[in-house]
PDB file of C-alpha atoms in Angstrom:
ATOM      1  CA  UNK A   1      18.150  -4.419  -5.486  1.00 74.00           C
ATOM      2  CA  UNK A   2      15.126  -2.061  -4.494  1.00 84.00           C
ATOM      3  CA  UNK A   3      15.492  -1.501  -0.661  1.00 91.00           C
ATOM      4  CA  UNK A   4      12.969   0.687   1.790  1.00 96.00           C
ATOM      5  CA  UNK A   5      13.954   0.937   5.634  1.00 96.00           C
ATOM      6  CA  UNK A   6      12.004   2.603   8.065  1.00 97.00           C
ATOM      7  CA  UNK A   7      12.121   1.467  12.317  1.00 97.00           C
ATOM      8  CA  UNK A   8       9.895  -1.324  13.167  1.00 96.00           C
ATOM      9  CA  UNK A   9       8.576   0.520  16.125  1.00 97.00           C
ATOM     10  CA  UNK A  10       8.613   4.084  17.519  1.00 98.00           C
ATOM     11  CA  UNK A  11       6.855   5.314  21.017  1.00 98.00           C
ATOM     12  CA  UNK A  12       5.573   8.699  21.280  1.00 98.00           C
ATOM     13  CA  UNK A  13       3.594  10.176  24.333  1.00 97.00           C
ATOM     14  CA  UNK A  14       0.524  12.531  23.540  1.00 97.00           C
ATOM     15  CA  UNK A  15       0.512  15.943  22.688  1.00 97.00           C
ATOM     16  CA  UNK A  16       4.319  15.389  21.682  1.00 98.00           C
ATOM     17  CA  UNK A  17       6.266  15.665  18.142  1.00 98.00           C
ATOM     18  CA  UNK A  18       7.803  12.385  16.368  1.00 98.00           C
ATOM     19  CA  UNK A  19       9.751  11.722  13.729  1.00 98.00           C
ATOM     20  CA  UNK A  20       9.590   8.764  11.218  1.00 98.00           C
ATOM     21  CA  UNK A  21      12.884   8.321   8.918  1.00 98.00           C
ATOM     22  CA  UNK A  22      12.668   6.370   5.611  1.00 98.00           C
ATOM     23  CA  UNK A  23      15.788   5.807   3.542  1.00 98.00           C
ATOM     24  CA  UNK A  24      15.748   4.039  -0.127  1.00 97.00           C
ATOM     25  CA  UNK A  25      17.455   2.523  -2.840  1.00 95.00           C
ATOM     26  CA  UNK A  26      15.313   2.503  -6.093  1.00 92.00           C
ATOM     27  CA  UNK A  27      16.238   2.052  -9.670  1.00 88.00           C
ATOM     28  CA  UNK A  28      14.878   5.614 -10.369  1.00 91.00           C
ATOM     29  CA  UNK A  29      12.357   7.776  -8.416  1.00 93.00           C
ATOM     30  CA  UNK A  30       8.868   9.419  -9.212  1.00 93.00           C
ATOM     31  CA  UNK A  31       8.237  10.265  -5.936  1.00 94.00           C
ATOM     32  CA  UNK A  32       7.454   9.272  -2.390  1.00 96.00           C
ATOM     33  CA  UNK A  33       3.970   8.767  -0.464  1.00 96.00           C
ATOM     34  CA  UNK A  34       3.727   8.384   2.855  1.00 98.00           C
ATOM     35  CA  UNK A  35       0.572   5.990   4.300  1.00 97.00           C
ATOM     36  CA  UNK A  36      -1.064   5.563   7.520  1.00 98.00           C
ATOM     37  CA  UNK A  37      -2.754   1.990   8.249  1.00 96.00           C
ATOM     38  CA  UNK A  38      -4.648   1.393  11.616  1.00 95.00           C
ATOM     39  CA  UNK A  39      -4.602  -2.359  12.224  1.00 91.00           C
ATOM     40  CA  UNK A  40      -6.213  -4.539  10.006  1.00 89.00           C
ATOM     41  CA  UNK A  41      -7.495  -1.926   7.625  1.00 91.00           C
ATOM     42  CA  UNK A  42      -7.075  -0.334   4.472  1.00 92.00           C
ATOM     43  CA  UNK A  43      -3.764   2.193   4.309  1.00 95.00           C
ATOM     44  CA  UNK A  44      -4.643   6.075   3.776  1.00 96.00           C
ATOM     45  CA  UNK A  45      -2.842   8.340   1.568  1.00 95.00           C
ATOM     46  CA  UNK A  46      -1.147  11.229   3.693  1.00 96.00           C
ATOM     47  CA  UNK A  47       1.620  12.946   1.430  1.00 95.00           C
ATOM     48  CA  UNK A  48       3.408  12.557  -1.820  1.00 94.00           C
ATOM     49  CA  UNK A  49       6.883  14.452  -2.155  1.00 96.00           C
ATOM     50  CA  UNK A  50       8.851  14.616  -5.551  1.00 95.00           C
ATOM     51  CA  UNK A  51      10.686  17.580  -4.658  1.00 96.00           C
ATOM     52  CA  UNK A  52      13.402  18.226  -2.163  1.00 97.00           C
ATOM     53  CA  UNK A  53      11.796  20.495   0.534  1.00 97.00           C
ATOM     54  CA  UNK A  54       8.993  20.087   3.640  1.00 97.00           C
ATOM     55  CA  UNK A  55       5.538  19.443   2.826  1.00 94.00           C
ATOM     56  CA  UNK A  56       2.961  20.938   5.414  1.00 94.00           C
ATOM     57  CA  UNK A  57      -0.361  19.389   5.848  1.00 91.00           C
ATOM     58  CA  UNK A  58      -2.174  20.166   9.310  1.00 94.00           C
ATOM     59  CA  UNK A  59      -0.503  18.418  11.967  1.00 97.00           C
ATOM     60  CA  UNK A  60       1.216  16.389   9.248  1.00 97.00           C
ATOM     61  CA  UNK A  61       4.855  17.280   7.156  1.00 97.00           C
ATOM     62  CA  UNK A  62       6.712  15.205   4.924  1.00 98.00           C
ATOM     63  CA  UNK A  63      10.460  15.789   3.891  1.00 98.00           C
ATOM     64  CA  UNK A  64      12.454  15.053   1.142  1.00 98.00           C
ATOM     65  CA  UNK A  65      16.227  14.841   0.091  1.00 98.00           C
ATOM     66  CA  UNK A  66      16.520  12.951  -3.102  1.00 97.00           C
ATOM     67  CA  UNK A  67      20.775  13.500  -2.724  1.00 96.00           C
ATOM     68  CA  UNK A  68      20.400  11.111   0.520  1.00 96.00           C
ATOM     69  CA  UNK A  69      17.691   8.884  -0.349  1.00 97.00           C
ATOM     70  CA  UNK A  70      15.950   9.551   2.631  1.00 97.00           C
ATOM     71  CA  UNK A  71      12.501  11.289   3.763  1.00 98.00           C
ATOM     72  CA  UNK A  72      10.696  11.426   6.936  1.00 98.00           C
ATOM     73  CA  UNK A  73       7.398  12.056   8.493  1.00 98.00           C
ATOM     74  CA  UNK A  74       6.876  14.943  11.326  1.00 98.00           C
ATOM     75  CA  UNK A  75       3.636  14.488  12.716  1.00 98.00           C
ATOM     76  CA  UNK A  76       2.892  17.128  15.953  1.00 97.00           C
ATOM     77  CA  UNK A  77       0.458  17.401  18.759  1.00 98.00           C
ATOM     78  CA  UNK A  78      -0.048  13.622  18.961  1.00 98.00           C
ATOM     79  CA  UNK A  79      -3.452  11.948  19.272  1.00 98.00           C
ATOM     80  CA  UNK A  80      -4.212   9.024  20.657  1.00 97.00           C
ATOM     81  CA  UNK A  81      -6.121   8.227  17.284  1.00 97.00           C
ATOM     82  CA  UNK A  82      -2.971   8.651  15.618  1.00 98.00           C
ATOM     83  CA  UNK A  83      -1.653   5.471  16.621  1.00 98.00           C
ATOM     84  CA  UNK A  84      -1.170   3.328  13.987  1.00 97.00           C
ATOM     85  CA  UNK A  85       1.461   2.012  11.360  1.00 97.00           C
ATOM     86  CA  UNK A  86       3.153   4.778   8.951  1.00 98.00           C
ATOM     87  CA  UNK A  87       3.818   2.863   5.096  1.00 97.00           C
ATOM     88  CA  UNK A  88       6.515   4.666   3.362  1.00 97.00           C
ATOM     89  CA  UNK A  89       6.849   3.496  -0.327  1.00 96.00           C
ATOM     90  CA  UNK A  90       8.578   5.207  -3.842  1.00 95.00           C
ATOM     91  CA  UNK A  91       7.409   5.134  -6.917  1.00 93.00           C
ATOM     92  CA  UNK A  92      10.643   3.431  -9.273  1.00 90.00           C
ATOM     93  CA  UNK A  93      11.171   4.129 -12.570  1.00 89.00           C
ATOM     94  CA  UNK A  94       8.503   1.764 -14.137  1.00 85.00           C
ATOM     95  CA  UNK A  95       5.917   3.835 -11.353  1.00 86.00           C
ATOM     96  CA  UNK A  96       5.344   0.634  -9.508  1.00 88.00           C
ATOM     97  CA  UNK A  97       5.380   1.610  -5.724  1.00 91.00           C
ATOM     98  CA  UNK A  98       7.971  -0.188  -3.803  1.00 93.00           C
ATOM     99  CA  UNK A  99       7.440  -0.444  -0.068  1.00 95.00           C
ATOM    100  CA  UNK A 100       8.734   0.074   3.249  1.00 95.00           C
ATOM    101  CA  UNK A 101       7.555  -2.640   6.088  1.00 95.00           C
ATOM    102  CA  UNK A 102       6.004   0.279   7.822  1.00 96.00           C
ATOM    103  CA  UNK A 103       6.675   1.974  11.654  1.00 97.00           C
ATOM    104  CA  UNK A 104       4.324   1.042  13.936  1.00 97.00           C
ATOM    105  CA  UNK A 105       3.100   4.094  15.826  1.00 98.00           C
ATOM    106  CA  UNK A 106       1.905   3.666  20.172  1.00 98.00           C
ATOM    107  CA  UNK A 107       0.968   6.771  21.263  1.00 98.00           C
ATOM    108  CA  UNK A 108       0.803   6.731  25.563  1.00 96.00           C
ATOM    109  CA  UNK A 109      -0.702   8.823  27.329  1.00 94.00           C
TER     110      UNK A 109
ATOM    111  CA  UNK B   1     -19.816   7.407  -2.139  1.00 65.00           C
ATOM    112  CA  UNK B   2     -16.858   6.234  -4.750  1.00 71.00           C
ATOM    113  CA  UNK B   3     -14.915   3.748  -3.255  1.00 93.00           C
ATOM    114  CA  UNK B   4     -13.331   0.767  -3.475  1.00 96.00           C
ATOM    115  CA  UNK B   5     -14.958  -2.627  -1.830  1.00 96.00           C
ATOM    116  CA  UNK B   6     -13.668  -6.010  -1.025  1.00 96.00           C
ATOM    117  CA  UNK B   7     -15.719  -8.997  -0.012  1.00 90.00           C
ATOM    118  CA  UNK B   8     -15.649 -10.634   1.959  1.00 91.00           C
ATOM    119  CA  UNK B   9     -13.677  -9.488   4.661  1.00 92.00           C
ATOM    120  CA  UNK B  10     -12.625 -12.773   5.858  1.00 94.00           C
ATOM    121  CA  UNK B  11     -12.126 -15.999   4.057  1.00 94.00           C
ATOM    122  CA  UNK B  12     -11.455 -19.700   5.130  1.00 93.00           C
ATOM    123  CA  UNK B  13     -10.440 -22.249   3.252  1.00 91.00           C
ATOM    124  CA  UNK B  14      -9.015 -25.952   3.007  1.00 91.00           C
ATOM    125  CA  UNK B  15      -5.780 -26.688   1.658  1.00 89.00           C
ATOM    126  CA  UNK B  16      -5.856 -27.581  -2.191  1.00 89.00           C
ATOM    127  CA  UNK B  17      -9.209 -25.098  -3.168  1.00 91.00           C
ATOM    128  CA  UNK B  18      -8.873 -22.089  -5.533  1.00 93.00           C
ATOM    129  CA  UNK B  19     -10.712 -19.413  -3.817  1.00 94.00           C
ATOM    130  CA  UNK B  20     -11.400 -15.391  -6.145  1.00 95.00           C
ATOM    131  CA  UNK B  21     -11.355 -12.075  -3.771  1.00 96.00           C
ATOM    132  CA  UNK B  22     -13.643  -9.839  -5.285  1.00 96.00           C
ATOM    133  CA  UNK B  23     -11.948  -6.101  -6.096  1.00 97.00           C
ATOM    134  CA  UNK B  24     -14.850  -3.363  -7.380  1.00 97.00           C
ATOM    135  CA  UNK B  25     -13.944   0.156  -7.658  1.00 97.00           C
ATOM    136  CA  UNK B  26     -17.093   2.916  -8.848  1.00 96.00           C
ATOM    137  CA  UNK B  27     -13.715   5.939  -9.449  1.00 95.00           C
ATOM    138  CA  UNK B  28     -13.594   5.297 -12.988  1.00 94.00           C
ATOM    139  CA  UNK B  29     -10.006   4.220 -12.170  1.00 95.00           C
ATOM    140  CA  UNK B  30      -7.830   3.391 -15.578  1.00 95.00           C
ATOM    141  CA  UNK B  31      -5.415   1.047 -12.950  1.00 95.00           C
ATOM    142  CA  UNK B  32      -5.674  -1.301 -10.421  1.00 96.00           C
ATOM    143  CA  UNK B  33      -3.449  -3.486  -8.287  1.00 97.00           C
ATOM    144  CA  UNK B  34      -3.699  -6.670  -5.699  1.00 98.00           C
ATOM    145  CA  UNK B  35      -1.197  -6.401  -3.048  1.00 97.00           C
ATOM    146  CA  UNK B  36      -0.482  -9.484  -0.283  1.00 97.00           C
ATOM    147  CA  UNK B  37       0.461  -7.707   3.329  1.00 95.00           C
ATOM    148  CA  UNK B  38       2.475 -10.132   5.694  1.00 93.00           C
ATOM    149  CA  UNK B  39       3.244  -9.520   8.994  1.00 87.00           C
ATOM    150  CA  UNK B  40       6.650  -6.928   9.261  1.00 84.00           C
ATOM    151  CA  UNK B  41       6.832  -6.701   5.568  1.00 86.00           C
ATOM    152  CA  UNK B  42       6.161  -4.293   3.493  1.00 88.00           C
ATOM    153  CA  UNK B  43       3.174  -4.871   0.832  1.00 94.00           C
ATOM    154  CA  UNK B  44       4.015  -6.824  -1.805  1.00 95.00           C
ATOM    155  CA  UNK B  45       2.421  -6.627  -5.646  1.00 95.00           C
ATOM    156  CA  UNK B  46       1.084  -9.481  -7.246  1.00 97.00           C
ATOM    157  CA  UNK B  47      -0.924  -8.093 -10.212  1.00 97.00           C
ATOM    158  CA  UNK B  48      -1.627  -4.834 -11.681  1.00 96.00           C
ATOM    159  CA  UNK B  49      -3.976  -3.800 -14.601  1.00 96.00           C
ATOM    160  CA  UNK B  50      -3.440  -0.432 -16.383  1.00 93.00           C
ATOM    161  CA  UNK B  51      -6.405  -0.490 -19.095  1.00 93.00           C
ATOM    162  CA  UNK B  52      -9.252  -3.116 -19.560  1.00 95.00           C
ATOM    163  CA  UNK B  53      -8.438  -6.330 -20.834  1.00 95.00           C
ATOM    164  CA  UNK B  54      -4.917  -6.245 -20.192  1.00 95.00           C
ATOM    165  CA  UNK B  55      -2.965  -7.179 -16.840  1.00 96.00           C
ATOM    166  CA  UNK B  56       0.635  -7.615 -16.046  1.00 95.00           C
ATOM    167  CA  UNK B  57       2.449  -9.569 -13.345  1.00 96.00           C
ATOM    168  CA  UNK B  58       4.277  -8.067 -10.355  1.00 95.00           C
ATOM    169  CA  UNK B  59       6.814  -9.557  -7.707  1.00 92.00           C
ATOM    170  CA  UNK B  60       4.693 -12.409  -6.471  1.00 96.00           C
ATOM    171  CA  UNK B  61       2.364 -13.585  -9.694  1.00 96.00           C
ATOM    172  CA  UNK B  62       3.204 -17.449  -9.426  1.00 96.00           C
ATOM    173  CA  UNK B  63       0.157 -19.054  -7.644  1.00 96.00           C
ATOM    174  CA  UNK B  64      -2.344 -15.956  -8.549  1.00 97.00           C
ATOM    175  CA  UNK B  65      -4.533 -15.341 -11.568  1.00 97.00           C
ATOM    176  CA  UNK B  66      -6.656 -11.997 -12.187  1.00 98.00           C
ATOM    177  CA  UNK B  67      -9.065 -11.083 -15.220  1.00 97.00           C
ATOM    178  CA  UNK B  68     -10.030  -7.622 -15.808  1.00 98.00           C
ATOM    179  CA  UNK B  69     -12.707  -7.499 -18.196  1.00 97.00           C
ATOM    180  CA  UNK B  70     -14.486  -4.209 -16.944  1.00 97.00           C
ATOM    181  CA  UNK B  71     -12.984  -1.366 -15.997  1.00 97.00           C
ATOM    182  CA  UNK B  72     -14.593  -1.347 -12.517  1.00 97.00           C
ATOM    183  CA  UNK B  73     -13.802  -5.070 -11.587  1.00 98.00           C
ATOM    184  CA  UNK B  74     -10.053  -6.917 -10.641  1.00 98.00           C
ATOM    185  CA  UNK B  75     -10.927 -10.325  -9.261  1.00 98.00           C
ATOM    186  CA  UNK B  76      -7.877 -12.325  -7.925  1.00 97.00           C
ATOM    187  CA  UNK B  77      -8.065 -15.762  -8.249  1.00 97.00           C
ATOM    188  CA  UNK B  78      -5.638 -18.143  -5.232  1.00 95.00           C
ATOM    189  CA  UNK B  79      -4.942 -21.066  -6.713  1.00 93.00           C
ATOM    190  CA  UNK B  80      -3.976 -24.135  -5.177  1.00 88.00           C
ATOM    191  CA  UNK B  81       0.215 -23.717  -6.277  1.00 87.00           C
ATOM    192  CA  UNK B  82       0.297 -20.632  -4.477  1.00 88.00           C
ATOM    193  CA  UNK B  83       2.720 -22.622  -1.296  1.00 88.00           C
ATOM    194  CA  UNK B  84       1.680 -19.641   1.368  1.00 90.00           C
ATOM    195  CA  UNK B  85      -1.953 -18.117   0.962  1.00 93.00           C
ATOM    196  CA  UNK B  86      -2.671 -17.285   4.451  1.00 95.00           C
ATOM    197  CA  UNK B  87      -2.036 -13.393   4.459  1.00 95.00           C
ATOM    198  CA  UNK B  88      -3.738 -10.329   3.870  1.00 96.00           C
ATOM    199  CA  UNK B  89      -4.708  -9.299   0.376  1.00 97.00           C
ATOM    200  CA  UNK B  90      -5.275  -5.550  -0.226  1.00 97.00           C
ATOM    201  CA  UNK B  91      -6.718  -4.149  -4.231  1.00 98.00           C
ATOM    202  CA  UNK B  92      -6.251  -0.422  -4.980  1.00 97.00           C
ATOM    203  CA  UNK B  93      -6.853   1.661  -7.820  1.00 96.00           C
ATOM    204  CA  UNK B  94      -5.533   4.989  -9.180  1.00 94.00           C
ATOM    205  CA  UNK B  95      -6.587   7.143 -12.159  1.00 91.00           C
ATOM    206  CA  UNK B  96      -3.948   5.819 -14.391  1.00 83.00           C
ATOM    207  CA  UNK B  97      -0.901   3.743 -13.812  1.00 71.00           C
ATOM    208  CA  UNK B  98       1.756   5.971 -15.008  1.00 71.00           C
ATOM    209  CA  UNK B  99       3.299   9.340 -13.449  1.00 68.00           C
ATOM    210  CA  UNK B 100       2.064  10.437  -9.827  1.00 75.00           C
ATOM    211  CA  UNK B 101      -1.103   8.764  -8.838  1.00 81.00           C
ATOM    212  CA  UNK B 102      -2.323   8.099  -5.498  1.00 88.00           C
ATOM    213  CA  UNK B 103      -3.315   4.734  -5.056  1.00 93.00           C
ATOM    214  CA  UNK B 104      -6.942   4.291  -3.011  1.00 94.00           C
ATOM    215  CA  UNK B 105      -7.447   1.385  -1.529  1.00 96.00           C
ATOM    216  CA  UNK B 106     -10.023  -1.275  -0.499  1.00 96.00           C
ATOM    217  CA  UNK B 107     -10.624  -2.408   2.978  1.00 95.00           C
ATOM    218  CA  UNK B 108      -9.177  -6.047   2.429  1.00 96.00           C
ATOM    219  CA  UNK B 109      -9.675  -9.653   3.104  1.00 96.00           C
ATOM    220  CA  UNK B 110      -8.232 -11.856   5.331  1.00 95.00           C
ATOM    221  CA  UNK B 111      -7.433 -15.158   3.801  1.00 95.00           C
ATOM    222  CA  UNK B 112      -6.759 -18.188   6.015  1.00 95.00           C
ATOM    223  CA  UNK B 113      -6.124 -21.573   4.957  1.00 91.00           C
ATOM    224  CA  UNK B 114      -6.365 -24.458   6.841  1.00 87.00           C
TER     225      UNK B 114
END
């Protein structure tokens, strides 16, 4: 079967660095996007990585290893406004996005 | 603005009633999708549409219906065999539905049934 797995829950403090992991298990891979949600709204689109290699975007990266099946999420000099769930989800073989149940973010002061 | 909008935002309704959540998209989008979010799971797809006039069903079809008969319009249709409405239903939309496309979407409605 098709399997995403990212932590439930992470706590960061502001002004720090954090790391969300994301492993799969796809039948086939076009790539992987990485969402933000804040509660009870739409998610956002933050990166899409098809390649193995960091992707730099602001205070945002995204990394790849298509050998391990696994990505994560580097986001630096934490806001409080960054609090929120992170969606990881791969595009399979037929490009239908399967999903991760998403991290949710706290940031603390 | 282009967008994608969802009405309403929240939704009641009895036990037994088919209820439609409205999907519109002005991005001149070839795809679309309906998605049901449930608490700790990841978002789950129920229909997507990759040209006008043409849908196909995802993970969770049984208990849904859509129509796409313009290119800017997705409706989803509850119907009274789906066992577990209550959840949050999301509709995005990229340019087409094959290679890399970011999906955009809507701001959702909450559907409760009582």
């Amino acid at each position: 079967g098709q399997n995403i797995d990212q932590p439930t829950e992470m706590t960061a403090t502001e002004g720090a660095i954090v790391q969300i992991n994301c492993t799969y298990q796809t039948s086939g891979f076009n790539g992987l996007f990485w969402y933000q949600q804040h509660a009870g709204e739409a998610p956002t689109f933050l990166s899409y990585n098809v390649l193995d290699g960091l992707e730099e975007k602001g205070r945002f990266s995204s990394f790849l290893s298509r050998s391990k099946g696994y990505s994560y999420l580097l986001l630096k000099e934490l806001q409080m406004k960054d609090s929120a769930s992170y969606l990881c989800a791969v595009m399979d073989s037929n490009y239908q996005l399967i999903w991760g149940a998403g991290t949710k973010l706290i940031i603390k002061p | 603005d282009g967008g994608i909008t969802q009405s309403p935002k929240y939704l009641f309704r009895k036990e037994g009633q088919n209820v439609t959540l409205s999907c519109e998209q002005n991005l001149n989008h070839d795809a679309m999708y309906w998605y049901r979010q449930d608490p700790g799971q990841g978002l789950r797809l129920i229909y997507y549409s990759q040209i006008v006039n043409d849908f196909q069903k995802g993970d969770i079809a049984e208990g849904y219906s859509v129509s796409r008969e313009k290119k800017e319009s997705f409706p989803l249709t509850v119907t009274s065999a789906q066992k577990n409405p209550t959840a949050f239903y999301l509709c995005a939309s990229s340019m087409t539905g094959e290679a890399y496309n970011e999906q955009f979407f809507g701001p959702g409605t909450r559907l409760t049934v009582l």
